[in-house]
Structure formats: C-alpha cells, structure tokens
PDB file of C-alpha atoms and ligand atoms in Angstrom:
ATOM      1  CA  UNK H   1     -24.991 -25.663  84.895  1.00 53.00           C
ATOM      2  CA  UNK H   2     -22.779 -26.544  87.883  1.00 56.00           C
ATOM      3  CA  UNK H   3     -19.902 -24.382  89.061  1.00 56.00           C
ATOM      4  CA  UNK H   4     -17.425 -27.228  88.437  1.00 61.00           C
ATOM      5  CA  UNK H   5     -18.438 -27.475  84.787  1.00 73.00           C
ATOM      6  CA  UNK H   6     -17.228 -23.872  84.500  1.00 86.00           C
ATOM      7  CA  UNK H   7     -13.719 -24.647  85.752  1.00 88.00           C
ATOM      8  CA  UNK H   8     -12.539 -27.458  83.515  1.00 95.00           C
ATOM      9  CA  UNK H   9      -8.909 -27.201  82.328  1.00 96.00           C
ATOM     10  CA  UNK H  10      -8.072 -24.878  79.417  1.00 98.00           C
ATOM     11  CA  UNK H  11      -6.005 -26.770  76.840  1.00 98.00           C
ATOM     12  CA  UNK H  12      -6.717 -24.987  73.580  1.00 98.00           C
ATOM     13  CA  UNK H  13      -6.097 -21.454  72.362  1.00 98.00           C
ATOM     14  CA  UNK H  14      -7.713 -19.683  69.436  1.00 98.00           C
ATOM     15  CA  UNK H  15      -5.563 -17.192  67.516  1.00 98.00           C
ATOM     16  CA  UNK H  16      -7.543 -14.985  65.136  1.00 98.00           C
ATOM     17  CA  UNK H  17      -5.010 -14.189  62.396  1.00 97.00           C
ATOM     18  CA  UNK H  18      -7.225 -13.451  59.397  1.00 95.00           C
ATOM     19  CA  UNK H  19      -6.992  -9.626  59.537  1.00 88.00           C
ATOM     20  CA  UNK H  20      -5.509  -7.720  56.610  1.00 85.00           C
ATOM     21  CA  UNK H  21      -3.212  -5.554  58.715  1.00 84.00           C
ATOM     22  CA  UNK H  22      -4.120  -2.365  56.901  1.00 87.00           C
ATOM     23  CA  UNK H  23      -2.945  -0.272  59.862  1.00 86.00           C
ATOM     24  CA  UNK H  24       0.626  -1.433  59.210  1.00 88.00           C
ATOM     25  CA  UNK H  25       0.774  -0.962  55.436  1.00 90.00           C
ATOM     26  CA  UNK H  26       3.020  -0.969  53.491  1.00 92.00           C
ATOM     27  CA  UNK H  27       4.890  -3.420  55.792  1.00 88.00           C
ATOM     28  CA  UNK H  28       2.012  -5.878  55.546  1.00 89.00           C
ATOM     29  CA  UNK H  29       1.424  -5.731  51.810  1.00 90.00           C
ATOM     30  CA  UNK H  30       3.042  -9.097  51.094  1.00 91.00           C
ATOM     31  CA  UNK H  31       3.510 -10.610  54.555  1.00 92.00           C
ATOM     32  CA  UNK H  32       0.928 -11.294  57.255  1.00 94.00           C
ATOM     33  CA  UNK H  33       0.928  -8.651  59.992  1.00 93.00           C
ATOM     34  CA  UNK H  34       1.417 -11.413  62.563  1.00 94.00           C
ATOM     35  CA  UNK H  35       4.747 -12.255  60.906  1.00 95.00           C
ATOM     36  CA  UNK H  36       6.197  -8.762  61.224  1.00 94.00           C
ATOM     37  CA  UNK H  37       9.327  -8.962  63.359  1.00 95.00           C
ATOM     38  CA  UNK H  38       9.497  -7.918  66.982  1.00 96.00           C
ATOM     39  CA  UNK H  39      13.218  -7.953  67.905  1.00 96.00           C
ATOM     40  CA  UNK H  40      14.247 -11.368  66.515  1.00 93.00           C
ATOM     41  CA  UNK H  41      11.034 -13.288  65.838  1.00 95.00           C
ATOM     42  CA  UNK H  42       7.575 -12.804  64.370  1.00 96.00           C
ATOM     43  CA  UNK H  43       5.078 -11.083  66.670  1.00 95.00           C
ATOM     44  CA  UNK H  44       2.990 -14.257  66.637  1.00 97.00           C
ATOM     45  CA  UNK H  45       5.819 -16.340  68.077  1.00 97.00           C
ATOM     46  CA  UNK H  46       5.869 -14.165  71.211  1.00 97.00           C
ATOM     47  CA  UNK H  47       2.153 -14.827  71.615  1.00 97.00           C
ATOM     48  CA  UNK H  48       2.537 -18.587  71.138  1.00 97.00           C
ATOM     49  CA  UNK H  49       5.289 -18.522  73.758  1.00 96.00           C
ATOM     50  CA  UNK H  50       2.931 -16.768  76.164  1.00 97.00           C
ATOM     51  CA  UNK H  51       0.264 -19.429  75.522  1.00 98.00           C
ATOM     52  CA  UNK H  52       2.689 -22.325  75.958  1.00 97.00           C
ATOM     53  CA  UNK H  53       3.917 -20.894  79.247  1.00 97.00           C
ATOM     54  CA  UNK H  54       0.273 -20.887  80.389  1.00 98.00           C
ATOM     55  CA  UNK H  55      -0.049 -24.618  79.627  1.00 98.00           C
ATOM     56  CA  UNK H  56      -1.855 -24.415  76.280  1.00 98.00           C
ATOM     57  CA  UNK H  57      -1.455 -27.669  74.350  1.00 97.00           C
ATOM     58  CA  UNK H  58      -3.301 -26.997  71.096  1.00 98.00           C
ATOM     59  CA  UNK H  59      -3.243 -23.906  68.917  1.00 98.00           C
ATOM     60  CA  UNK H  60      -6.154 -23.118  66.624  1.00 98.00           C
ATOM     61  CA  UNK H  61      -5.264 -20.503  64.012  1.00 98.00           C
ATOM     62  CA  UNK H  62      -8.173 -18.823  62.267  1.00 98.00           C
ATOM     63  CA  UNK H  63      -6.482 -17.640  59.102  1.00 97.00           C
ATOM     64  CA  UNK H  64      -7.430 -16.229  55.722  1.00 94.00           C
ATOM     65  CA  UNK H  65      -6.058 -15.778  52.255  1.00 91.00           C
ATOM     66  CA  UNK H  66      -2.372 -14.793  52.082  1.00 90.00           C
ATOM     67  CA  UNK H  67      -1.505 -16.187  55.506  1.00 94.00           C
ATOM     68  CA  UNK H  68       0.446 -19.241  54.352  1.00 94.00           C
ATOM     69  CA  UNK H  69       3.640 -17.972  55.988  1.00 95.00           C
ATOM     70  CA  UNK H  70       2.069 -18.586  59.413  1.00 96.00           C
ATOM     71  CA  UNK H  71       1.495 -22.272  58.705  1.00 96.00           C
ATOM     72  CA  UNK H  72       5.026 -22.613  57.343  1.00 95.00           C
ATOM     73  CA  UNK H  73       6.538 -20.857  60.331  1.00 96.00           C
ATOM     74  CA  UNK H  74       5.031 -23.303  62.819  1.00 95.00           C
ATOM     75  CA  UNK H  75       6.186 -26.324  60.828  1.00 95.00           C
ATOM     76  CA  UNK H  76       9.601 -27.938  60.470  1.00 93.00           C
ATOM     77  CA  UNK H  77      11.799 -26.717  57.613  1.00 93.00           C
ATOM     78  CA  UNK H  78      13.855 -29.786  56.718  1.00 94.00           C
ATOM     79  CA  UNK H  79      16.175 -28.204  54.152  1.00 95.00           C
ATOM     80  CA  UNK H  80      16.952 -25.289  56.424  1.00 95.00           C
ATOM     81  CA  UNK H  81      17.511 -27.525  59.443  1.00 95.00           C
ATOM     82  CA  UNK H  82      19.788 -29.823  57.506  1.00 95.00           C
ATOM     83  CA  UNK H  83      21.854 -26.909  56.210  1.00 96.00           C
ATOM     84  CA  UNK H  84      22.190 -25.439  59.698  1.00 96.00           C
ATOM     85  CA  UNK H  85      23.197 -28.860  61.018  1.00 95.00           C
ATOM     86  CA  UNK H  86      25.845 -29.246  58.336  1.00 96.00           C
ATOM     87  CA  UNK H  87      27.240 -25.806  59.098  1.00 96.00           C
ATOM     88  CA  UNK H  88      27.370 -26.550  62.815  1.00 96.00           C
ATOM     89  CA  UNK H  89      24.865 -23.792  63.662  1.00 96.00           C
ATOM     90  CA  UNK H  90      23.484 -25.791  66.552  1.00 95.00           C
ATOM     91  CA  UNK H  91      22.408 -22.892  68.761  1.00 94.00           C
ATOM     92  CA  UNK H  92      20.051 -21.395  66.202  1.00 94.00           C
ATOM     93  CA  UNK H  93      18.854 -24.874  65.259  1.00 95.00           C
ATOM     94  CA  UNK H  94      17.910 -25.570  68.866  1.00 94.00           C
ATOM     95  CA  UNK H  95      16.253 -22.167  69.025  1.00 92.00           C
ATOM     96  CA  UNK H  96      14.075 -23.032  65.989  1.00 94.00           C
ATOM     97  CA  UNK H  97      13.111 -26.416  67.414  1.00 93.00           C
ATOM     98  CA  UNK H  98      12.247 -24.984  70.815  1.00 93.00           C
ATOM     99  CA  UNK H  99       9.732 -22.583  69.237  1.00 93.00           C
ATOM    100  CA  UNK H 100       7.865 -25.351  67.437  1.00 95.00           C
ATOM    101  CA  UNK H 101       4.575 -26.632  68.870  1.00 94.00           C
ATOM    102  CA  UNK H 102       4.408 -30.440  69.260  1.00 94.00           C
ATOM    103  CA  UNK H 103       3.446 -32.449  66.149  1.00 94.00           C
ATOM    104  CA  UNK H 104      -0.331 -32.370  65.720  1.00 95.00           C
ATOM    105  CA  UNK H 105      -0.741 -29.510  68.187  1.00 97.00           C
ATOM    106  CA  UNK H 106      -1.745 -26.932  65.578  1.00 97.00           C
ATOM    107  CA  UNK H 107      -4.978 -26.616  63.604  1.00 97.00           C
ATOM    108  CA  UNK H 108      -5.735 -24.154  60.848  1.00 97.00           C
ATOM    109  CA  UNK H 109      -9.149 -23.071  59.695  1.00 97.00           C
ATOM    110  CA  UNK H 110     -10.162 -20.157  57.516  1.00 96.00           C
ATOM    111  CA  UNK H 111     -12.489 -17.292  58.156  1.00 96.00           C
ATOM    112  CA  UNK H 112     -14.030 -17.137  54.712  1.00 94.00           C
ATOM    113  CA  UNK H 113     -15.237 -13.537  54.957  1.00 93.00           C
ATOM    114  CA  UNK H 114     -14.133 -10.602  57.164  1.00 93.00           C
ATOM    115  CA  UNK H 115     -17.274 -10.560  59.319  1.00 96.00           C
ATOM    116  CA  UNK H 116     -15.595  -9.574  62.585  1.00 97.00           C
ATOM    117  CA  UNK H 117     -13.666 -10.933  65.553  1.00 97.00           C
ATOM    118  CA  UNK H 118     -16.715 -12.745  66.965  1.00 98.00           C
ATOM    119  CA  UNK H 119     -17.194 -14.531  63.660  1.00 98.00           C
ATOM    120  CA  UNK H 120     -13.475 -15.460  63.547  1.00 98.00           C
ATOM    121  CA  UNK H 121     -13.692 -17.065  66.999  1.00 98.00           C
ATOM    122  CA  UNK H 122     -16.937 -18.846  65.997  1.00 98.00           C
ATOM    123  CA  UNK H 123     -15.065 -20.367  63.026  1.00 98.00           C
ATOM    124  CA  UNK H 124     -12.979 -22.338  65.569  1.00 98.00           C
ATOM    125  CA  UNK H 125     -16.023 -23.994  67.202  1.00 98.00           C
ATOM    126  CA  UNK H 126     -15.658 -27.422  65.578  1.00 98.00           C
ATOM    127  CA  UNK H 127     -11.985 -27.674  66.477  1.00 98.00           C
ATOM    128  CA  UNK H 128     -12.364 -26.406  70.053  1.00 98.00           C
ATOM    129  CA  UNK H 129     -15.464 -28.507  70.767  1.00 97.00           C
ATOM    130  CA  UNK H 130     -17.132 -28.571  74.164  1.00 97.00           C
ATOM    131  CA  UNK H 131     -14.363 -27.285  76.402  1.00 97.00           C
ATOM    132  CA  UNK H 132     -13.161 -23.944  77.754  1.00 98.00           C
ATOM    133  CA  UNK H 133     -10.523 -22.227  75.652  1.00 98.00           C
ATOM    134  CA  UNK H 134      -8.284 -19.172  75.535  1.00 98.00           C
ATOM    135  CA  UNK H 135      -8.307 -16.447  72.887  1.00 98.00           C
ATOM    136  CA  UNK H 136      -5.168 -14.396  72.261  1.00 98.00           C
ATOM    137  CA  UNK H 137      -5.296 -11.437  69.886  1.00 97.00           C
ATOM    138  CA  UNK H 138      -1.807 -11.350  68.366  1.00 96.00           C
ATOM    139  CA  UNK H 139      -1.952  -7.585  67.733  1.00 93.00           C
ATOM    140  CA  UNK H 140      -1.716  -7.091  71.453  1.00 95.00           C
ATOM    141  CA  UNK H 141       1.718  -8.055  72.727  1.00 96.00           C
ATOM    142  CA  UNK H 142       1.749  -8.292  76.481  1.00 94.00           C
ATOM    143  CA  UNK H 143       4.993  -8.079  78.374  1.00 90.00           C
ATOM    144  CA  UNK H 144       4.604  -9.699  81.770  1.00 91.00           C
ATOM    145  CA  UNK H 145       6.375 -12.108  84.104  1.00 90.00           C
ATOM    146  CA  UNK H 146       4.823 -14.584  84.136  1.00 96.00           C
ATOM    147  CA  UNK H 147       2.963 -13.938  80.897  1.00 96.00           C
ATOM    148  CA  UNK H 148      -0.538 -12.487  80.964  1.00 97.00           C
ATOM    149  CA  UNK H 149      -2.320 -15.751  80.104  1.00 98.00           C
ATOM    150  CA  UNK H 150      -0.435 -17.652  82.818  1.00 98.00           C
ATOM    151  CA  UNK H 151      -1.531 -15.016  85.353  1.00 98.00           C
ATOM    152  CA  UNK H 152      -5.098 -15.484  84.116  1.00 98.00           C
ATOM    153  CA  UNK H 153      -4.875 -19.279  84.365  1.00 98.00           C
ATOM    154  CA  UNK H 154      -3.795 -19.031  88.003  1.00 97.00           C
ATOM    155  CA  UNK H 155      -6.864 -16.929  88.756  1.00 97.00           C
ATOM    156  CA  UNK H 156      -9.136 -19.163  86.644  1.00 98.00           C
ATOM    157  CA  UNK H 157      -8.090 -22.115  88.830  1.00 97.00           C
ATOM    158  CA  UNK H 158      -9.858 -20.303  91.695  1.00 96.00           C
ATOM    159  CA  UNK H 159     -12.737 -18.509  89.961  1.00 97.00           C
ATOM    160  CA  UNK H 160     -13.666 -20.679  86.969  1.00 97.00           C
ATOM    161  CA  UNK H 161     -16.056 -19.000  84.543  1.00 97.00           C
ATOM    162  CA  UNK H 162     -14.931 -16.520  81.912  1.00 98.00           C
ATOM    163  CA  UNK H 163     -11.933 -14.210  82.296  1.00 98.00           C
ATOM    164  CA  UNK H 164     -10.862 -11.130  80.372  1.00 98.00           C
ATOM    165  CA  UNK H 165      -7.554  -9.292  80.756  1.00 98.00           C
ATOM    166  CA  UNK H 166      -8.146  -5.559  81.151  1.00 97.00           C
ATOM    167  CA  UNK H 167      -6.014  -2.434  81.032  1.00 95.00           C
ATOM    168  CA  UNK H 168      -6.659   1.104  82.188  1.00 95.00           C
ATOM    169  CA  UNK H 169      -6.302   3.739  79.455  1.00 94.00           C
ATOM    170  CA  UNK H 170      -6.947   7.503  79.319  1.00 94.00           C
ATOM    171  CA  UNK H 171     -10.657   8.313  78.833  1.00 94.00           C
ATOM    172  CA  UNK H 172     -10.011   9.704  75.351  1.00 94.00           C
ATOM    173  CA  UNK H 173      -8.765   6.304  74.117  1.00 93.00           C
ATOM    174  CA  UNK H 174     -11.541   4.038  75.420  1.00 96.00           C
ATOM    175  CA  UNK H 175     -13.693   4.421  72.282  1.00 96.00           C
ATOM    176  CA  UNK H 176     -11.094   2.487  70.244  1.00 93.00           C
ATOM    177  CA  UNK H 177     -11.598  -0.690  72.295  1.00 95.00           C
ATOM    178  CA  UNK H 178     -14.101  -2.867  74.104  1.00 98.00           C
ATOM    179  CA  UNK H 179     -14.685  -1.572  77.638  1.00 98.00           C
ATOM    180  CA  UNK H 180     -16.029  -3.165  80.823  1.00 98.00           C
ATOM    181  CA  UNK H 181     -18.086  -2.069  83.830  1.00 98.00           C
ATOM    182  CA  UNK H 182     -16.718  -3.487  87.082  1.00 98.00           C
ATOM    183  CA  UNK H 183     -18.435  -4.721  90.235  1.00 97.00           C
ATOM    184  CA  UNK H 184     -17.350  -6.706  93.305  1.00 96.00           C
ATOM    185  CA  UNK H 185     -13.764  -7.822  93.915  1.00 96.00           C
ATOM    186  CA  UNK H 186     -12.890 -11.529  94.191  1.00 96.00           C
ATOM    187  CA  UNK H 187     -10.274 -12.690  96.735  1.00 96.00           C
ATOM    188  CA  UNK H 188      -7.897 -13.319  93.802  1.00 96.00           C
ATOM    189  CA  UNK H 189      -8.024  -9.622  92.934  1.00 96.00           C
ATOM    190  CA  UNK H 190     -10.178 -10.260  89.861  1.00 97.00           C
ATOM    191  CA  UNK H 191     -13.157  -7.899  89.496  1.00 98.00           C
ATOM    192  CA  UNK H 192     -16.641  -9.051  88.563  1.00 98.00           C
ATOM    193  CA  UNK H 193     -17.665  -7.717  85.152  1.00 98.00           C
ATOM    194  CA  UNK H 194     -21.174  -6.298  85.178  1.00 98.00           C
ATOM    195  CA  UNK H 195     -21.327  -5.070  81.606  1.00 98.00           C
ATOM    196  CA  UNK H 196     -19.343  -4.776  78.379  1.00 98.00           C
ATOM    197  CA  UNK H 197     -19.568  -2.554  75.349  1.00 98.00           C
ATOM    198  CA  UNK H 198     -17.583  -2.587  72.124  1.00 98.00           C
ATOM    199  CA  UNK H 199     -16.220   0.747  70.884  1.00 97.00           C
ATOM    200  CA  UNK H 200     -18.352   2.918  73.227  1.00 97.00           C
ATOM    201  CA  UNK H 201     -19.209   6.352  71.863  1.00 96.00           C
ATOM    202  CA  UNK H 202     -17.279   9.103  73.690  1.00 94.00           C
ATOM    203  CA  UNK H 203     -19.215  10.022  76.800  1.00 92.00           C
ATOM    204  CA  UNK H 204     -20.839   6.588  77.175  1.00 94.00           C
ATOM    205  CA  UNK H 205     -17.783   4.608  78.375  1.00 95.00           C
ATOM    206  CA  UNK H 206     -18.649   2.260  81.260  1.00 96.00           C
ATOM    207  CA  UNK H 207     -15.132   2.818  82.706  1.00 97.00           C
ATOM    208  CA  UNK H 208     -11.531   3.394  81.604  1.00 97.00           C
ATOM    209  CA  UNK H 209     -10.889  -0.354  81.708  1.00 97.00           C
ATOM    210  CA  UNK H 210     -10.504  -1.819  78.235  1.00 97.00           C
ATOM    211  CA  UNK H 211     -10.419  -5.390  76.963  1.00 97.00           C
ATOM    212  CA  UNK H 212      -6.778  -5.992  76.155  1.00 95.00           C
ATOM    213  CA  UNK H 213      -6.816  -9.068  73.930  1.00 96.00           C
ATOM    214  CA  UNK H 214      -6.603 -12.103  76.252  1.00 98.00           C
ATOM    215  CA  UNK H 215      -9.686 -14.154  77.131  1.00 98.00           C
ATOM    216  CA  UNK H 216     -10.582 -17.458  78.795  1.00 98.00           C
ATOM    217  CA  UNK H 217     -14.047 -18.447  77.610  1.00 98.00           C
ATOM    218  CA  UNK H 218     -16.531 -21.243  78.238  1.00 98.00           C
ATOM    219  CA  UNK H 219     -17.715 -23.147  75.142  1.00 98.00           C
ATOM    220  CA  UNK H 220     -21.300 -21.842  75.479  1.00 98.00           C
ATOM    221  CA  UNK H 221     -20.012 -18.669  73.822  1.00 98.00           C
ATOM    222  CA  UNK H 222     -20.108 -20.499  70.468  1.00 98.00           C
ATOM    223  CA  UNK H 223     -23.908 -20.933  70.597  1.00 98.00           C
ATOM    224  CA  UNK H 224     -24.292 -17.265  71.471  1.00 98.00           C
ATOM    225  CA  UNK H 225     -21.905 -16.218  68.681  1.00 98.00           C
ATOM    226  CA  UNK H 226     -23.962 -18.239  66.203  1.00 97.00           C
ATOM    227  CA  UNK H 227     -26.869 -15.850  66.876  1.00 97.00           C
ATOM    228  CA  UNK H 228     -24.998 -12.594  67.427  1.00 97.00           C
ATOM    229  CA  UNK H 229     -25.991  -9.822  65.028  1.00 97.00           C
ATOM    230  CA  UNK H 230     -23.433  -7.376  63.609  1.00 97.00           C
ATOM    231  CA  UNK H 231     -22.579  -4.619  66.080  1.00 97.00           C
ATOM    232  CA  UNK H 232     -19.897  -1.919  66.149  1.00 97.00           C
ATOM    233  CA  UNK H 233     -18.421  -1.309  62.691  1.00 95.00           C
ATOM    234  CA  UNK H 234     -21.048  -3.627  61.160  1.00 97.00           C
ATOM    235  CA  UNK H 235     -19.064  -6.641  62.421  1.00 97.00           C
ATOM    236  CA  UNK H 236     -19.984  -9.621  64.606  1.00 98.00           C
ATOM    237  CA  UNK H 237     -18.336  -8.706  67.888  1.00 98.00           C
ATOM    238  CA  UNK H 238     -17.074 -11.122  70.540  1.00 98.00           C
ATOM    239  CA  UNK H 239     -17.837  -8.400  73.105  1.00 98.00           C
ATOM    240  CA  UNK H 240     -21.561  -8.452  72.213  1.00 98.00           C
ATOM    241  CA  UNK H 241     -21.655 -12.253  72.595  1.00 98.00           C
ATOM    242  CA  UNK H 242     -19.883 -12.037  75.962  1.00 98.00           C
ATOM    243  CA  UNK H 243     -22.345  -9.373  77.105  1.00 98.00           C
ATOM    244  CA  UNK H 244     -25.184 -11.793  76.244  1.00 98.00           C
ATOM    245  CA  UNK H 245     -23.506 -14.732  78.044  1.00 98.00           C
ATOM    246  CA  UNK H 246     -23.018 -12.500  81.092  1.00 97.00           C
ATOM    247  CA  UNK H 247     -26.705 -13.119  81.932  1.00 97.00           C
ATOM    248  CA  UNK H 248     -26.005 -16.814  82.683  1.00 97.00           C
ATOM    249  CA  UNK H 249     -22.279 -17.093  83.424  1.00 97.00           C
ATOM    250  CA  UNK H 250     -19.788 -15.101  85.518  1.00 97.00           C
ATOM    251  CA  UNK H 251     -17.151 -12.936  83.825  1.00 98.00           C
ATOM    252  CA  UNK H 252     -14.076 -11.720  85.683  1.00 98.00           C
ATOM    253  CA  UNK H 253     -11.709  -8.899  84.752  1.00 98.00           C
ATOM    254  CA  UNK H 254      -8.034  -9.601  85.388  1.00 98.00           C
ATOM    255  CA  UNK H 255      -5.789  -6.608  86.006  1.00 96.00           C
ATOM    256  CA  UNK H 256      -2.570  -8.418  85.239  1.00 95.00           C
ATOM    257  CA  UNK H 257       0.992  -7.361  86.050  1.00 94.00           C
ATOM    258  CA  UNK H 258       2.679  -6.144  82.884  1.00 94.00           C
ATOM    259  CA  UNK H 259       2.120  -3.843  79.959  1.00 93.00           C
ATOM    260  CA  UNK H 260       0.408  -4.218  76.631  1.00 94.00           C
ATOM    261  CA  UNK H 261       1.592  -2.922  73.247  1.00 95.00           C
ATOM    262  CA  UNK H 262      -0.858  -2.574  70.366  1.00 91.00           C
ATOM    263  CA  UNK H 263       1.448  -3.611  67.516  1.00 92.00           C
ATOM    264  CA  UNK H 264      -1.226  -2.732  64.981  1.00 88.00           C
ATOM    265  CA  UNK H 265      -0.184   0.920  65.273  1.00 88.00           C
ATOM    266  CA  UNK H 266       3.223   2.254  64.221  1.00 90.00           C
ATOM    267  CA  UNK H 267       3.951   3.725  67.672  1.00 93.00           C
ATOM    268  CA  UNK H 268       2.836   0.568  69.496  1.00 93.00           C
ATOM    269  CA  UNK H 269       4.880  -1.567  67.153  1.00 94.00           C
ATOM    270  CA  UNK H 270       8.066   0.444  67.754  1.00 95.00           C
ATOM    271  CA  UNK H 271       7.405   0.523  71.514  1.00 95.00           C
ATOM    272  CA  UNK H 272       6.978  -3.277  71.550  1.00 96.00           C
ATOM    273  CA  UNK H 273      10.316  -3.665  69.800  1.00 96.00           C
ATOM    274  CA  UNK H 274      12.054  -1.463  72.349  1.00 95.00           C
ATOM    275  CA  UNK H 275      10.335  -3.082  75.345  1.00 95.00           C
ATOM    276  CA  UNK H 276      11.038  -6.660  74.252  1.00 95.00           C
ATOM    277  CA  UNK H 277      14.613  -5.798  73.239  1.00 96.00           C
ATOM    278  CA  UNK H 278      15.238  -4.326  76.694  1.00 94.00           C
ATOM    279  CA  UNK H 279      14.327  -7.736  78.167  1.00 92.00           C
ATOM    280  CA  UNK H 280      17.293  -9.232  76.311  1.00 93.00           C
ATOM    281  CA  UNK H 281      20.456  -8.666  78.377  1.00 92.00           C
ATOM    282  CA  UNK H 282      22.610  -8.869  75.232  1.00 90.00           C
ATOM    283  CA  UNK H 283      20.736  -5.967  73.635  1.00 95.00           C
ATOM    284  CA  UNK H 284      19.680  -3.918  76.643  1.00 95.00           C
ATOM    285  CA  UNK H 285      22.968  -2.202  77.426  1.00 94.00           C
ATOM    286  CA  UNK H 286      23.762  -1.044  73.903  1.00 94.00           C
ATOM    287  CA  UNK H 287      20.196   0.005  73.263  1.00 94.00           C
ATOM    288  CA  UNK H 288      19.993   2.003  76.464  1.00 94.00           C
ATOM    289  CA  UNK H 289      23.127   4.035  75.771  1.00 94.00           C
ATOM    290  CA  UNK H 290      22.003   4.587  72.185  1.00 94.00           C
ATOM    291  CA  UNK H 291      18.577   5.839  73.276  1.00 93.00           C
ATOM    292  CA  UNK H 292      20.127   8.169  75.869  1.00 94.00           C
ATOM    293  CA  UNK H 293      22.434   9.648  73.204  1.00 94.00           C
ATOM    294  CA  UNK H 294      19.544   9.966  70.772  1.00 93.00           C
ATOM    295  CA  UNK H 295      17.341  11.801  73.274  1.00 93.00           C
ATOM    296  CA  UNK H 296      20.188  14.141  74.239  1.00 93.00           C
ATOM    297  CA  UNK H 297      20.860  14.971  70.608  1.00 90.00           C
ATOM    298  CA  UNK H 298      17.257  15.788  69.837  1.00 83.00           C
TER     299      UNK H 298
HETATM  300  C1  G1P K 301     -10.732  -6.085  69.490  1.00 53.59           C
HETATM  301  C2  G1P K 301     -11.851  -6.317  70.510  1.00 53.59           C
HETATM  302  C3  G1P K 301     -11.856  -5.209  71.543  1.00 53.59           C
HETATM  303  C4  G1P K 301     -10.493  -5.136  72.217  1.00 53.59           C
HETATM  304  C5  G1P K 301      -9.406  -4.969  71.150  1.00 53.59           C
HETATM  305  C6  G1P K 301      -8.039  -5.066  71.762  1.00 53.59           C
HETATM  306  O1  G1P K 301     -11.011  -4.913  68.765  1.00 53.59           O
HETATM  307  O2  G1P K 301     -13.097  -6.364  69.813  1.00 53.59           O
HETATM  308  O3  G1P K 301     -12.849  -5.458  72.506  1.00 53.59           O
HETATM  309  O4  G1P K 301     -10.471  -4.067  73.138  1.00 53.59           O
HETATM  310  O5  G1P K 301      -9.487  -5.987  70.149  1.00 53.59           O
HETATM  311  O6  G1P K 301      -7.094  -4.806  70.782  1.00 53.59           O
HETATM  312  P1  G1P K 301     -10.268  -4.584  67.357  1.00 53.59           P
HETATM  313  O7  G1P K 301      -8.855  -4.231  67.703  1.00 53.59           O
HETATM  314  O8  G1P K 301     -10.359  -5.830  66.542  1.00 53.59           O
HETATM  315  O9  G1P K 301     -11.026  -3.438  66.779  1.00 53.59           O
END
C-alpha cells in the first residue's frame, strides 16, 4: 500500500445512531437520544454542522428501530415550510433550510442487532465503499473553533493514515472509554498511536488519553471489522479493529483545541447546554447573570 493511497480525500461520514439511550431515560423513552435538544436544536444537528464545516459531503446514518425522527429531521417538511412562508416567518425558514444536507447526501442503514460500535460502523461498509471516511459519535459534542473534525482534516492533509481525536481525563475516568498509548510527535502536533485498548481495567490504562468520538479511518478497517470478535462488554469494538489495523497502517492522535461534552450523561448533557448557549451572544449575557445569581444564592 502506498502512502498516497492513505491520504485520499474524506467525503463521507458515518454517524452511529442506533443506541437506545438508556443513560438518558426517561427523556429518551419515546424520542431518539440524538434528537434531545441542546439549546435550540437536536444534539445530532450540532454534529452534522461540525461535519459539514469539515467538508463532509455525504452522511451515512446507522440507525435502528424507533429512530424515524432522525430521517424526518434531515428531510424537508413541506407543510411546515409552507405555513412558515405564509406567516412571513422567513428567518426561521432560512434557518431550517440551512441545516438541511443537500438532496441525496444522506443514506440510512440499520444495525439489525445491538452488537457494538464496531458492528455499527461495519454496517456502513457498502455505502462508504473503498474510500477513507469519518466517524462522529453524536453522544460526544465537541465545542471547538474550528470544529474538531475540521482540525483533524487539516492534520490529515499532512499525515494521511488514520486519525483519532483524543482528550486527557483524570486517571479514575479512563476505564469508561477507549484509551491510547502515545509515541513520537509529528510536525503537525499529532502523536503517533502505538496501542489502543477499550475500557481498560483500572491499573492497566495505557495513558490518560481517551478516544473522544471523532475518527478518520481508511476503508481497510471494514475487512478487519468483519473478523473482529466481541471484546469489552461482549460487543464488537471499533477500538479492537483499529488496534489490529495498527500493525499495517499509521494511526495518529489529535489533541484538538476545544472541549468535549458526553451528552449521554445527565451532567454532560446539562454542561453541553450551558457551553453551547454561552456561544450564542443573544443568550450569553442573560445566562451569565442568572448563573452568578444562582451560585450566590446557593
Ligand atoms: C465509545 C468508544 C470508546 C470511546 C467512547 C467515547 O464507547 O468505543 O473508545 O472512548 O465511545 O464516548 P461507548 O461510549 O460506546 O461505550
């Protein structure tokens, strides 16, 4: 395999959205967890925005039962649009249109059984085909300027290969995530990944650097995933497949500028709402004085 074949453009993104969202019950009993609102739009829309900013042209959603709202959200709603038009609500109409991917730029496939994140990504293999692609885990909302995936794309243009966004967390939290071992530093600032482990047992963590839900992967990962046995939690793990591909392809860790919020937990979800609201000048001032008053009172 030549180096140039590992640096072809990344046009497609895979969004695994089949999960049940049990960590956010009861909010997610009747609506997909990806559709839970962060400030003024579904969590998933923030992630799609991040991917579009990075130049992604095609969005592959790996869905499951009960996720119809996602498909509807990224489609036109003629009746609604017509009503808004008639009422002269042009600003919100424009806002809805701007958030819509181009016609034909979305694909939906189903993960037929909850066999793990690696299996979900593998379900996208026919649609992605033989080209590099991004994976964005919508639970992880990353606030960055530019967005995390755009920062990764800029580095990918110089490194090629496979890239993973990483975050440093306290040692006691590493076991909840996938973690990486780091080696040499590239001139872009990316660090060579020398090993990966999913949900390391306390005391066996390779470092405090965890996989934070953004990946750029070469298509060879699909072959590896097709043979990957269940790992942590009895599920087919993308981390195990990446660890296997590490023998033949380079992996780089990107320590991006920004912060990540795990919206799958109540605290992370509330934090994401505050952080993203504070980016909105119309909300920031009121919110700040309210939070100051609240803290003083308590
Ligand atoms: C998944 C990945 C893990 C990563 C995490 C980030 O785990 O397998 O490597 O650190 O997302 O949220 P999950 O959250 O599905 O258990």
